[in-house]
Amino acid sequence: MSENLIKGLLLIVPLVLLLGLVLPRRPWRVPVAVVGGALVALTLPWVAPAGPLSYSVSFAVMGSLYALLSLGLNTQWGYTGHLNFGIAAFFAIGAFTSALVTMEAPTGLAAQYTQMAFGLNQPFLVGVVAAAVASAILALIVAVPVLRLRMDFLAIATIGIAEVVRLIFQNERWLANGPQPLRGIPRPGYCLFQSEGCEGAPAWLNALFEPLGTRDYSLLYLLITVVILAVLYVFIERACRSPWGRVLRAVRDEEASAAMNGKNVTYMRIQSFVVGAVIMGVAGALYAHHMATIDYSHFHALFATFLVWVMLMLGGSGNNRGAIIGGFIVWGVWSGTAFLAGAMEPALALISEDLPGRAPYIRWMLVALMLAVIVLYRPQGLFREEKRVSRYLAD
């Protein structure tokens, strides 16, 4: 089997699922997603050079991770009205937990350079589940006292929690190597792309991936990421259309009325906060295994909180499909402005020698302008919240 054909086969499932997630809910959605995704997947490796194809796949992986974060925030803010500015905390907890669970504790000379609280050397999926559980526990601890606060104080409290988590990972070296990067986080299935193949894997599987190199690994990771994104999207979509989801909307819109109708408002608010945090923790785990090297600086509030809010505001608060589309659009803008900032450096150097070093701030300015335009001219986002979500109600 040729190299391009294997790449095309690896791309079919992610592209079909992504098209299925972003296309509108119409009878033609599934056939268009299947046919369109398969055609693009089988054509792309033949027409696109290896470099741009690899960049596009990596872009899609990061877009999917941010779509997951946006989906988690939509559960908290879009459906329940929690003003959570501490997304980075759950993102970091998920990433470091999965890293510690899946990595092997260093021994000998390596232990002097890499310090870890523990290293369990467990499979990838165990790390993802552990990340979800750790994020849920943190959310539960935080939710009980914090969700009693008013909206503005809740925002301040969650910002503080995110900073506390980030500073713990920065300063406590015994926990996850402190300010030094935590390297060597295992990548699921990476050995299939190495020349010697995977030990213990069937011979036909090693032979199937033999034409591919390690630089093609992102194709497999895109498949893993998009499948998890699709599963969580279906779960959240069904939950938000169920009686549970309708109670969340009632708590968000008329808390007193929901309480008068016998709903345990506090309990429902805690549930939605924990569910959103679990999704953020899973995104953190996937990010850690994608990067293979992480440290505290990856979880700065600007990257892991501010961008996610812009994504959700653009896509549409209260709309899961909008949250995913907003994630990809804003990540595209953020990635594209990196080239713009680089192109502007020579012109900025003509004005002042210090300005080229500040060119990256132009990216933040553009994202901030985008947020201002959304708030002023399209506050409901690209996709409005569906007011009628029960399938038992007639159109």
Tab-separated table of C-alpha atoms in Angstrom:
chain	number	residue	atom	x	y	z
A	1	MET	CA	0.000	0.000	0.000
A	2	SER	CA	1.414	3.391	-0.977
A	3	GLU	CA	2.344	6.096	1.529
A	4	ASN	CA	-0.245	8.586	0.226
A	5	LEU	CA	-3.030	6.012	0.341
A	6	ILE	CA	-2.285	5.222	4.010
A	7	LYS	CA	-2.301	8.946	4.824
A	8	GLY	CA	-5.636	9.299	3.057
A	9	LEU	CA	-7.135	6.396	4.973
A	10	LEU	CA	-5.975	7.920	8.278
A	11	LEU	CA	-7.616	11.220	7.324
A	12	ILE	CA	-11.019	9.816	6.348
A	13	VAL	CA	-12.491	9.366	9.825
A	14	PRO	CA	-11.318	12.753	11.237
A	15	LEU	CA	-12.530	14.699	8.219
A	16	VAL	CA	-15.897	12.917	8.104
A	17	LEU	CA	-16.416	13.528	11.832
A	18	LEU	CA	-15.340	17.182	11.645
A	19	LEU	CA	-17.676	17.840	8.729
A	20	GLY	CA	-20.456	16.069	10.594
A	21	LEU	CA	-19.841	18.299	13.620
A	22	VAL	CA	-19.814	21.635	11.784
A	23	LEU	CA	-22.505	21.068	9.143
A	24	PRO	CA	-26.046	22.161	10.058
A	25	ARG	CA	-28.520	19.627	11.379
A	26	ARG	CA	-30.210	18.743	8.083
A	27	PRO	CA	-31.117	15.393	6.454
A	28	TRP	CA	-28.226	15.770	4.003
A	29	ARG	CA	-25.604	16.304	6.730
A	30	VAL	CA	-24.456	12.685	7.092
A	31	PRO	CA	-24.158	11.813	3.373
A	32	VAL	CA	-22.418	15.110	2.604
A	33	ALA	CA	-20.008	14.611	5.516
A	34	VAL	CA	-19.178	11.037	4.474
A	35	VAL	CA	-18.746	11.707	0.766
A	36	GLY	CA	-17.050	15.105	1.174
A	37	GLY	CA	-14.742	13.939	3.946
A	38	ALA	CA	-13.695	10.799	2.084
A	39	LEU	CA	-13.026	12.685	-1.159
A	40	VAL	CA	-10.924	15.354	0.539
A	41	ALA	CA	-9.038	12.778	2.629
A	42	LEU	CA	-8.125	10.602	-0.340
A	43	THR	CA	-7.198	13.580	-2.531
A	44	LEU	CA	-5.258	15.765	-0.096
A	45	PRO	CA	-2.095	13.594	0.280
A	46	TRP	CA	-1.692	13.465	-3.509
A	47	VAL	CA	-2.050	17.208	-4.172
A	48	ALA	CA	-0.606	18.812	-1.013
A	49	PRO	CA	3.162	18.840	-0.360
A	50	ALA	CA	4.289	17.030	2.769
A	51	GLY	CA	5.124	20.234	4.694
A	52	PRO	CA	1.795	22.059	4.290
A	53	LEU	CA	-0.089	18.806	4.870
A	54	SER	CA	1.748	18.184	8.139
A	55	TYR	CA	1.109	21.799	9.220
A	56	SER	CA	-2.587	21.502	8.368
A	57	VAL	CA	-2.932	18.308	10.378
A	58	SER	CA	-1.178	19.859	13.399
A	59	PHE	CA	-3.449	22.885	13.036
A	60	ALA	CA	-6.499	20.611	13.081
A	61	VAL	CA	-5.222	18.838	16.213
A	62	MET	CA	-4.849	22.123	18.098
A	63	GLY	CA	-8.163	23.365	16.727
A	64	SER	CA	-9.831	20.229	18.073
A	65	LEU	CA	-8.232	20.718	21.504
A	66	TYR	CA	-9.457	24.302	21.704
A	67	ALA	CA	-12.883	23.163	20.476
A	68	LEU	CA	-12.966	20.798	23.458
A	69	LEU	CA	-12.113	23.647	25.845
A	70	SER	CA	-14.797	25.803	24.252
A	71	LEU	CA	-17.276	22.932	24.594
A	72	GLY	CA	-16.458	22.619	28.298
A	73	LEU	CA	-16.877	26.359	28.820
A	74	ASN	CA	-20.181	26.259	26.966
A	75	THR	CA	-21.462	23.714	29.485
A	76	GLN	CA	-20.551	26.048	32.334
A	77	TRP	CA	-21.328	29.477	30.868
A	78	GLY	CA	-23.591	28.828	27.903
A	79	TYR	CA	-26.034	26.546	29.723
A	80	THR	CA	-25.656	27.523	33.371
A	81	GLY	CA	-24.182	31.027	33.455
A	82	HIS	CA	-20.979	30.288	35.411
A	83	LEU	CA	-18.468	33.055	34.701
A	84	ASN	CA	-15.428	30.783	34.832
A	85	PHE	CA	-12.130	32.587	34.196
A	86	GLY	CA	-10.151	29.663	35.578
A	87	ILE	CA	-10.169	27.391	32.524
A	88	ALA	CA	-6.378	27.230	32.634
A	89	ALA	CA	-6.509	25.518	36.042
A	90	PHE	CA	-8.482	22.489	34.792
A	91	PHE	CA	-6.489	22.442	31.552
A	92	ALA	CA	-3.233	22.274	33.551
A	93	ILE	CA	-4.517	19.702	36.036
A	94	GLY	CA	-5.573	17.436	33.164
A	95	ALA	CA	-2.270	17.812	31.354
A	96	PHE	CA	0.020	17.208	34.341
A	97	THR	CA	-2.123	14.385	35.740
A	98	SER	CA	-2.092	12.460	32.481
A	99	ALA	CA	1.656	13.071	32.127
A	100	LEU	CA	2.400	11.750	35.614
A	101	VAL	CA	0.139	8.727	35.196
A	102	THR	CA	1.532	7.675	31.804
A	103	MET	CA	5.214	8.497	32.307
A	104	GLU	CA	7.700	6.182	33.951
A	105	ALA	CA	9.430	7.644	37.000
A	106	PRO	CA	13.052	8.514	36.130
A	107	THR	CA	15.839	6.608	37.828
A	108	GLY	CA	19.565	7.031	38.222
A	109	LEU	CA	21.145	10.119	36.670
A	110	ALA	CA	17.876	11.155	34.970
A	111	ALA	CA	16.209	11.485	38.384
A	112	GLN	CA	18.573	14.364	39.206
A	113	TYR	CA	17.237	16.393	36.284
A	114	THR	CA	13.586	15.322	36.264
A	115	GLN	CA	11.688	15.250	39.533
A	116	MET	CA	8.162	13.837	39.649
A	117	ALA	CA	5.810	13.057	42.505
A	118	PHE	CA	5.110	9.703	40.849
A	119	GLY	CA	5.260	7.970	37.500
A	120	LEU	CA	2.859	5.094	37.001
A	121	ASN	CA	3.728	4.141	33.399
A	122	GLN	CA	0.076	3.468	32.547
A	123	PRO	CA	-1.545	3.413	29.062
A	124	PHE	CA	-2.762	6.568	27.342
A	125	LEU	CA	-6.461	6.023	28.010
A	126	VAL	CA	-5.787	5.506	31.723
A	127	GLY	CA	-4.038	8.882	31.729
A	128	VAL	CA	-7.005	10.553	30.028
A	129	VAL	CA	-9.447	9.037	32.537
A	130	ALA	CA	-7.190	10.066	35.440
A	131	ALA	CA	-7.071	13.616	34.051
A	132	ALA	CA	-10.856	13.724	33.901
A	133	VAL	CA	-11.157	12.431	37.474
A	134	ALA	CA	-8.548	14.865	38.831
A	135	SER	CA	-10.272	17.804	37.120
A	136	ALA	CA	-13.630	16.669	38.482
A	137	ILE	CA	-12.247	16.483	42.033
A	138	LEU	CA	-10.709	19.964	41.764
A	139	ALA	CA	-13.953	21.338	40.317
A	140	LEU	CA	-15.963	19.775	43.131
A	141	ILE	CA	-13.654	21.257	45.782
A	142	VAL	CA	-13.801	24.661	44.113
A	143	ALA	CA	-17.501	24.636	43.258
A	144	VAL	CA	-18.928	24.229	46.744
A	145	PRO	CA	-17.651	27.569	48.146
A	146	VAL	CA	-17.172	29.495	44.889
A	147	LEU	CA	-20.553	28.944	43.227
A	148	ARG	CA	-22.256	30.710	46.113
A	149	LEU	CA	-20.624	33.968	44.994
A	150	ARG	CA	-22.179	36.546	42.690
A	151	MET	CA	-21.129	36.496	39.053
A	152	ASP	CA	-18.384	39.147	39.292
A	153	PHE	CA	-16.885	37.665	42.464
A	154	LEU	CA	-17.069	34.214	40.888
A	155	ALA	CA	-14.947	35.483	37.979
A	156	ILE	CA	-12.354	36.933	40.348
A	157	ALA	CA	-12.249	33.747	42.418
A	158	THR	CA	-11.722	31.484	39.392
A	159	ILE	CA	-8.912	33.725	38.110
A	160	GLY	CA	-7.224	33.338	41.469
A	161	ILE	CA	-7.637	29.554	41.445
A	162	ALA	CA	-6.057	29.307	37.983
A	163	GLU	CA	-3.071	31.361	39.125
A	164	VAL	CA	-2.660	29.263	42.276
A	165	VAL	CA	-2.617	26.042	40.225
A	166	ARG	CA	-0.126	27.479	37.736
A	167	LEU	CA	2.189	28.770	40.494
A	168	ILE	CA	2.092	25.404	42.283
A	169	PHE	CA	3.319	23.644	39.147
A	170	GLN	CA	5.899	26.395	38.636
A	171	ASN	CA	7.419	26.347	42.112
A	172	GLU	CA	6.934	22.811	43.451
A	173	ARG	CA	9.633	20.935	41.597
A	174	TRP	CA	9.005	17.651	43.420
A	175	LEU	CA	5.520	17.563	41.879
A	176	ALA	CA	6.141	17.835	38.126
A	177	ASN	CA	9.699	19.166	37.704
A	178	GLY	CA	8.739	22.723	38.681
A	179	PRO	CA	9.993	25.436	36.312
A	180	GLN	CA	11.840	22.888	34.192
A	181	PRO	CA	9.957	21.215	31.324
A	182	LEU	CA	8.480	17.771	31.851
A	183	ARG	CA	9.823	15.901	28.840
A	184	GLY	CA	9.144	12.505	27.327
A	185	ILE	CA	5.379	12.326	27.739
A	186	PRO	CA	4.438	9.184	25.769
A	187	ARG	CA	2.488	9.499	22.550
A	188	PRO	CA	-0.082	6.763	21.869
A	189	GLY	CA	0.867	4.631	18.890
A	190	TYR	CA	4.047	6.611	18.180
A	191	CYS	CA	6.106	3.431	17.906
A	192	LEU	CA	4.128	2.436	14.794
A	193	PHE	CA	5.815	5.298	12.953
A	194	GLN	CA	9.339	4.374	14.060
A	195	SER	CA	11.553	2.138	11.957
A	196	GLU	CA	11.533	-0.770	14.423
A	197	GLY	CA	7.719	-0.777	14.846
A	198	CYS	CA	5.706	-1.485	17.987
A	199	GLU	CA	6.772	-4.362	20.187
A	200	GLY	CA	3.812	-6.676	20.745
A	201	ALA	CA	1.741	-5.206	17.906
A	202	PRO	CA	0.501	-7.553	15.156
A	203	ALA	CA	2.938	-7.931	12.272
A	204	TRP	CA	0.354	-6.707	9.747
A	205	LEU	CA	-0.131	-3.488	11.741
A	206	ASN	CA	3.588	-2.724	11.812
A	207	ALA	CA	3.758	-3.514	8.090
A	208	LEU	CA	0.809	-1.203	7.378
A	209	PHE	CA	2.539	1.827	8.928
A	210	GLU	CA	6.011	0.947	7.644
A	211	PRO	CA	5.929	3.426	4.693
A	212	LEU	CA	5.225	6.324	7.088
A	213	GLY	CA	7.782	8.232	9.144
A	214	THR	CA	7.618	9.892	12.548
A	215	ARG	CA	6.690	13.240	10.982
A	216	ASP	CA	3.415	11.597	9.861
A	217	TYR	CA	2.434	10.731	13.441
A	218	SER	CA	0.129	13.756	13.710
A	219	LEU	CA	-2.248	11.963	11.313
A	220	LEU	CA	-2.901	9.250	13.903
A	221	TYR	CA	-3.145	11.768	16.739
A	222	LEU	CA	-5.671	13.807	14.773
A	223	LEU	CA	-7.774	10.655	14.488
A	224	ILE	CA	-7.595	10.084	18.257
A	225	THR	CA	-8.357	13.722	19.098
A	226	VAL	CA	-11.308	14.092	16.742
A	227	VAL	CA	-12.889	10.804	17.856
A	228	ILE	CA	-12.757	11.966	21.500
A	229	LEU	CA	-14.130	15.384	20.475
A	230	ALA	CA	-17.022	13.749	18.609
A	231	VAL	CA	-17.846	11.412	21.508
A	232	LEU	CA	-17.892	14.259	24.031
A	233	TYR	CA	-19.919	16.460	21.663
A	234	VAL	CA	-22.606	13.782	21.290
A	235	PHE	CA	-22.638	13.235	25.060
A	236	ILE	CA	-22.967	16.953	25.854
A	237	GLU	CA	-25.470	17.570	23.074
A	238	ARG	CA	-27.743	14.783	24.286
A	239	ALA	CA	-27.341	15.846	27.913
A	240	CYS	CA	-28.194	19.470	27.157
A	241	ARG	CA	-31.326	18.422	25.246
A	242	SER	CA	-32.426	16.129	28.067
A	243	PRO	CA	-34.447	17.214	31.127
A	244	TRP	CA	-31.112	17.747	32.888
A	245	GLY	CA	-30.072	20.306	30.277
A	246	ARG	CA	-33.420	22.069	30.415
A	247	VAL	CA	-33.087	22.412	34.185
A	248	LEU	CA	-29.651	23.996	33.673
A	249	ARG	CA	-31.207	26.599	31.367
A	250	ALA	CA	-33.938	27.247	33.890
A	251	VAL	CA	-31.345	27.777	36.620
A	252	ARG	CA	-29.457	30.151	34.324
A	253	ASP	CA	-32.490	32.201	33.240
A	254	GLU	CA	-34.764	32.116	36.303
A	255	GLU	CA	-32.968	30.699	39.308
A	256	ALA	CA	-35.726	31.632	41.740
A	257	SER	CA	-38.411	30.056	39.557
A	258	ALA	CA	-36.382	26.866	39.202
A	259	ALA	CA	-36.039	26.661	42.985
A	260	MET	CA	-39.775	27.299	43.440
A	261	ASN	CA	-40.450	24.333	41.153
A	262	GLY	CA	-38.500	22.019	43.428
A	263	LYS	CA	-35.164	21.980	41.628
A	264	ASN	CA	-32.023	21.826	43.743
A	265	VAL	CA	-30.312	24.853	42.227
A	266	THR	CA	-27.004	24.494	44.062
A	267	TYR	CA	-26.723	20.817	43.172
A	268	MET	CA	-27.421	21.520	39.476
A	269	ARG	CA	-24.885	24.352	39.365
A	270	ILE	CA	-22.214	22.103	40.872
A	271	GLN	CA	-23.007	19.335	38.385
A	272	SER	CA	-22.614	21.576	35.343
A	273	PHE	CA	-19.392	23.075	36.725
A	274	VAL	CA	-17.905	19.607	37.247
A	275	VAL	CA	-18.978	18.340	33.802
A	276	GLY	CA	-17.397	21.353	32.105
A	277	ALA	CA	-14.193	20.893	34.130
A	278	VAL	CA	-14.003	17.216	33.128
A	279	ILE	CA	-14.060	18.180	29.441
A	280	MET	CA	-11.340	20.776	30.058
A	281	GLY	CA	-9.259	18.163	31.876
A	282	VAL	CA	-9.566	15.743	28.950
A	283	ALA	CA	-8.427	18.552	26.630
A	284	GLY	CA	-5.427	19.074	28.895
A	285	ALA	CA	-4.519	15.379	28.739
A	286	LEU	CA	-4.715	15.361	24.940
A	287	TYR	CA	-2.595	18.526	24.816
A	288	ALA	CA	0.131	16.974	26.989
A	289	HIS	CA	0.443	13.875	24.794
A	290	HIS	CA	0.402	16.008	21.647
A	291	MET	CA	3.195	18.311	22.830
A	292	ALA	CA	5.228	15.541	24.585
A	293	THR	CA	6.880	18.333	26.634
A	294	ILE	CA	4.977	20.687	28.938
A	295	ASP	CA	5.684	23.191	31.680
A	296	TYR	CA	3.745	25.782	33.669
A	297	SER	CA	4.129	28.477	30.984
A	298	HIS	CA	1.843	26.526	28.626
A	299	PHE	CA	-1.091	27.272	30.924
A	300	HIS	CA	-0.996	31.026	31.055
A	301	ALA	CA	-4.429	32.630	31.318
A	302	LEU	CA	-4.049	34.413	27.983
A	303	PHE	CA	-3.636	31.153	26.061
A	304	ALA	CA	-5.802	28.834	28.099
A	305	THR	CA	-8.602	31.161	29.198
A	306	PHE	CA	-8.852	34.387	27.186
A	307	LEU	CA	-8.651	32.662	23.775
A	308	VAL	CA	-11.269	30.110	24.822
A	309	TRP	CA	-13.702	32.845	25.845
A	310	VAL	CA	-13.262	34.577	22.482
A	311	MET	CA	-13.906	31.237	20.749
A	312	LEU	CA	-17.155	30.688	22.596
A	313	MET	CA	-18.328	34.276	22.163
A	314	LEU	CA	-17.660	34.088	18.442
A	315	GLY	CA	-19.229	30.670	17.905
A	316	GLY	CA	-22.293	31.339	20.007
A	317	SER	CA	-22.893	30.886	23.702
A	318	GLY	CA	-25.352	28.069	24.382
A	319	ASN	CA	-24.706	26.354	21.047
A	320	ASN	CA	-22.350	23.344	21.049
A	321	ARG	CA	-21.826	23.375	17.289
A	322	GLY	CA	-21.022	27.085	17.475
A	323	ALA	CA	-18.525	26.409	20.273
A	324	ILE	CA	-16.636	23.956	18.050
A	325	ILE	CA	-16.702	26.199	14.971
A	326	GLY	CA	-15.642	29.207	17.050
A	327	GLY	CA	-12.709	27.179	18.361
A	328	PHE	CA	-11.420	26.448	14.870
A	329	ILE	CA	-11.992	29.997	13.556
A	330	VAL	CA	-10.216	31.786	16.402
A	331	TRP	CA	-7.385	29.262	16.376
A	332	GLY	CA	-7.049	29.962	12.640
A	333	VAL	CA	-6.913	33.714	13.282
A	334	TRP	CA	-4.404	33.226	16.081
A	335	SER	CA	-2.174	31.000	13.906
A	336	GLY	CA	-2.476	33.313	10.893
A	337	THR	CA	-1.509	36.420	12.829
A	338	ALA	CA	1.808	34.758	13.727
A	339	PHE	CA	2.827	35.106	10.072
A	340	LEU	CA	1.486	38.679	10.029
A	341	ALA	CA	3.516	39.644	13.087
A	342	GLY	CA	6.632	38.130	11.529
A	343	ALA	CA	6.061	39.981	8.269
A	344	MET	CA	5.685	43.290	10.107
A	345	GLU	CA	8.958	43.033	12.026
A	346	PRO	CA	11.166	44.668	9.305
A	347	ALA	CA	8.761	47.617	9.035
A	348	LEU	CA	8.625	47.982	12.826
A	349	ALA	CA	12.428	47.937	12.967
A	350	LEU	CA	12.482	51.054	10.801
A	351	ILE	CA	10.490	52.890	13.472
A	352	SER	CA	12.353	51.653	16.540
A	353	GLU	CA	14.808	48.868	17.390
A	354	ASP	CA	12.590	47.747	20.274
A	355	LEU	CA	9.389	47.343	18.299
A	356	PRO	CA	10.175	44.011	16.501
A	357	GLY	CA	10.439	42.328	19.896
A	358	ARG	CA	6.922	43.502	20.659
A	359	ALA	CA	5.410	42.341	17.372
A	360	PRO	CA	3.716	39.316	19.024
A	361	TYR	CA	1.517	41.737	20.981
A	362	ILE	CA	-0.097	42.672	17.653
A	363	ARG	CA	-1.681	39.212	17.715
A	364	TRP	CA	-3.339	39.915	21.048
A	365	MET	CA	-4.505	43.288	19.801
A	366	LEU	CA	-6.189	41.681	16.787
A	367	VAL	CA	-7.894	39.042	18.933
A	368	ALA	CA	-9.049	41.762	21.349
A	369	LEU	CA	-10.455	43.771	18.435
A	370	MET	CA	-12.268	40.655	17.256
A	371	LEU	CA	-13.821	40.250	20.704
A	372	ALA	CA	-14.909	43.902	20.711
A	373	VAL	CA	-16.553	43.536	17.296
A	374	ILE	CA	-18.373	40.385	18.430
A	375	VAL	CA	-19.690	42.021	21.582
A	376	LEU	CA	-20.809	45.174	19.750
A	377	TYR	CA	-22.281	43.752	16.554
A	378	ARG	CA	-22.959	40.037	17.098
A	379	PRO	CA	-23.332	39.419	20.855
A	380	GLN	CA	-25.210	36.171	20.259
A	381	GLY	CA	-22.277	34.798	18.191
A	382	LEU	CA	-22.359	33.196	14.762
A	383	PHE	CA	-24.923	30.625	15.893
A	384	ARG	CA	-27.776	31.492	18.193
A	385	GLU	CA	-28.822	29.289	21.055
A	386	GLU	CA	-31.658	26.961	20.142
A	387	LYS	CA	-34.629	27.822	22.299
A	388	ARG	CA	-36.563	24.647	21.491
A	389	VAL	CA	-34.350	21.619	22.170
A	390	SER	CA	-36.709	18.796	23.138
A	391	ARG	CA	-37.397	16.312	20.357
A	392	TYR	CA	-40.863	15.757	21.812
A	393	LEU	CA	-41.979	19.266	20.891
A	394	ALA	CA	-43.378	19.864	17.426
A	395	ASP	CA	-41.723	22.515	15.226
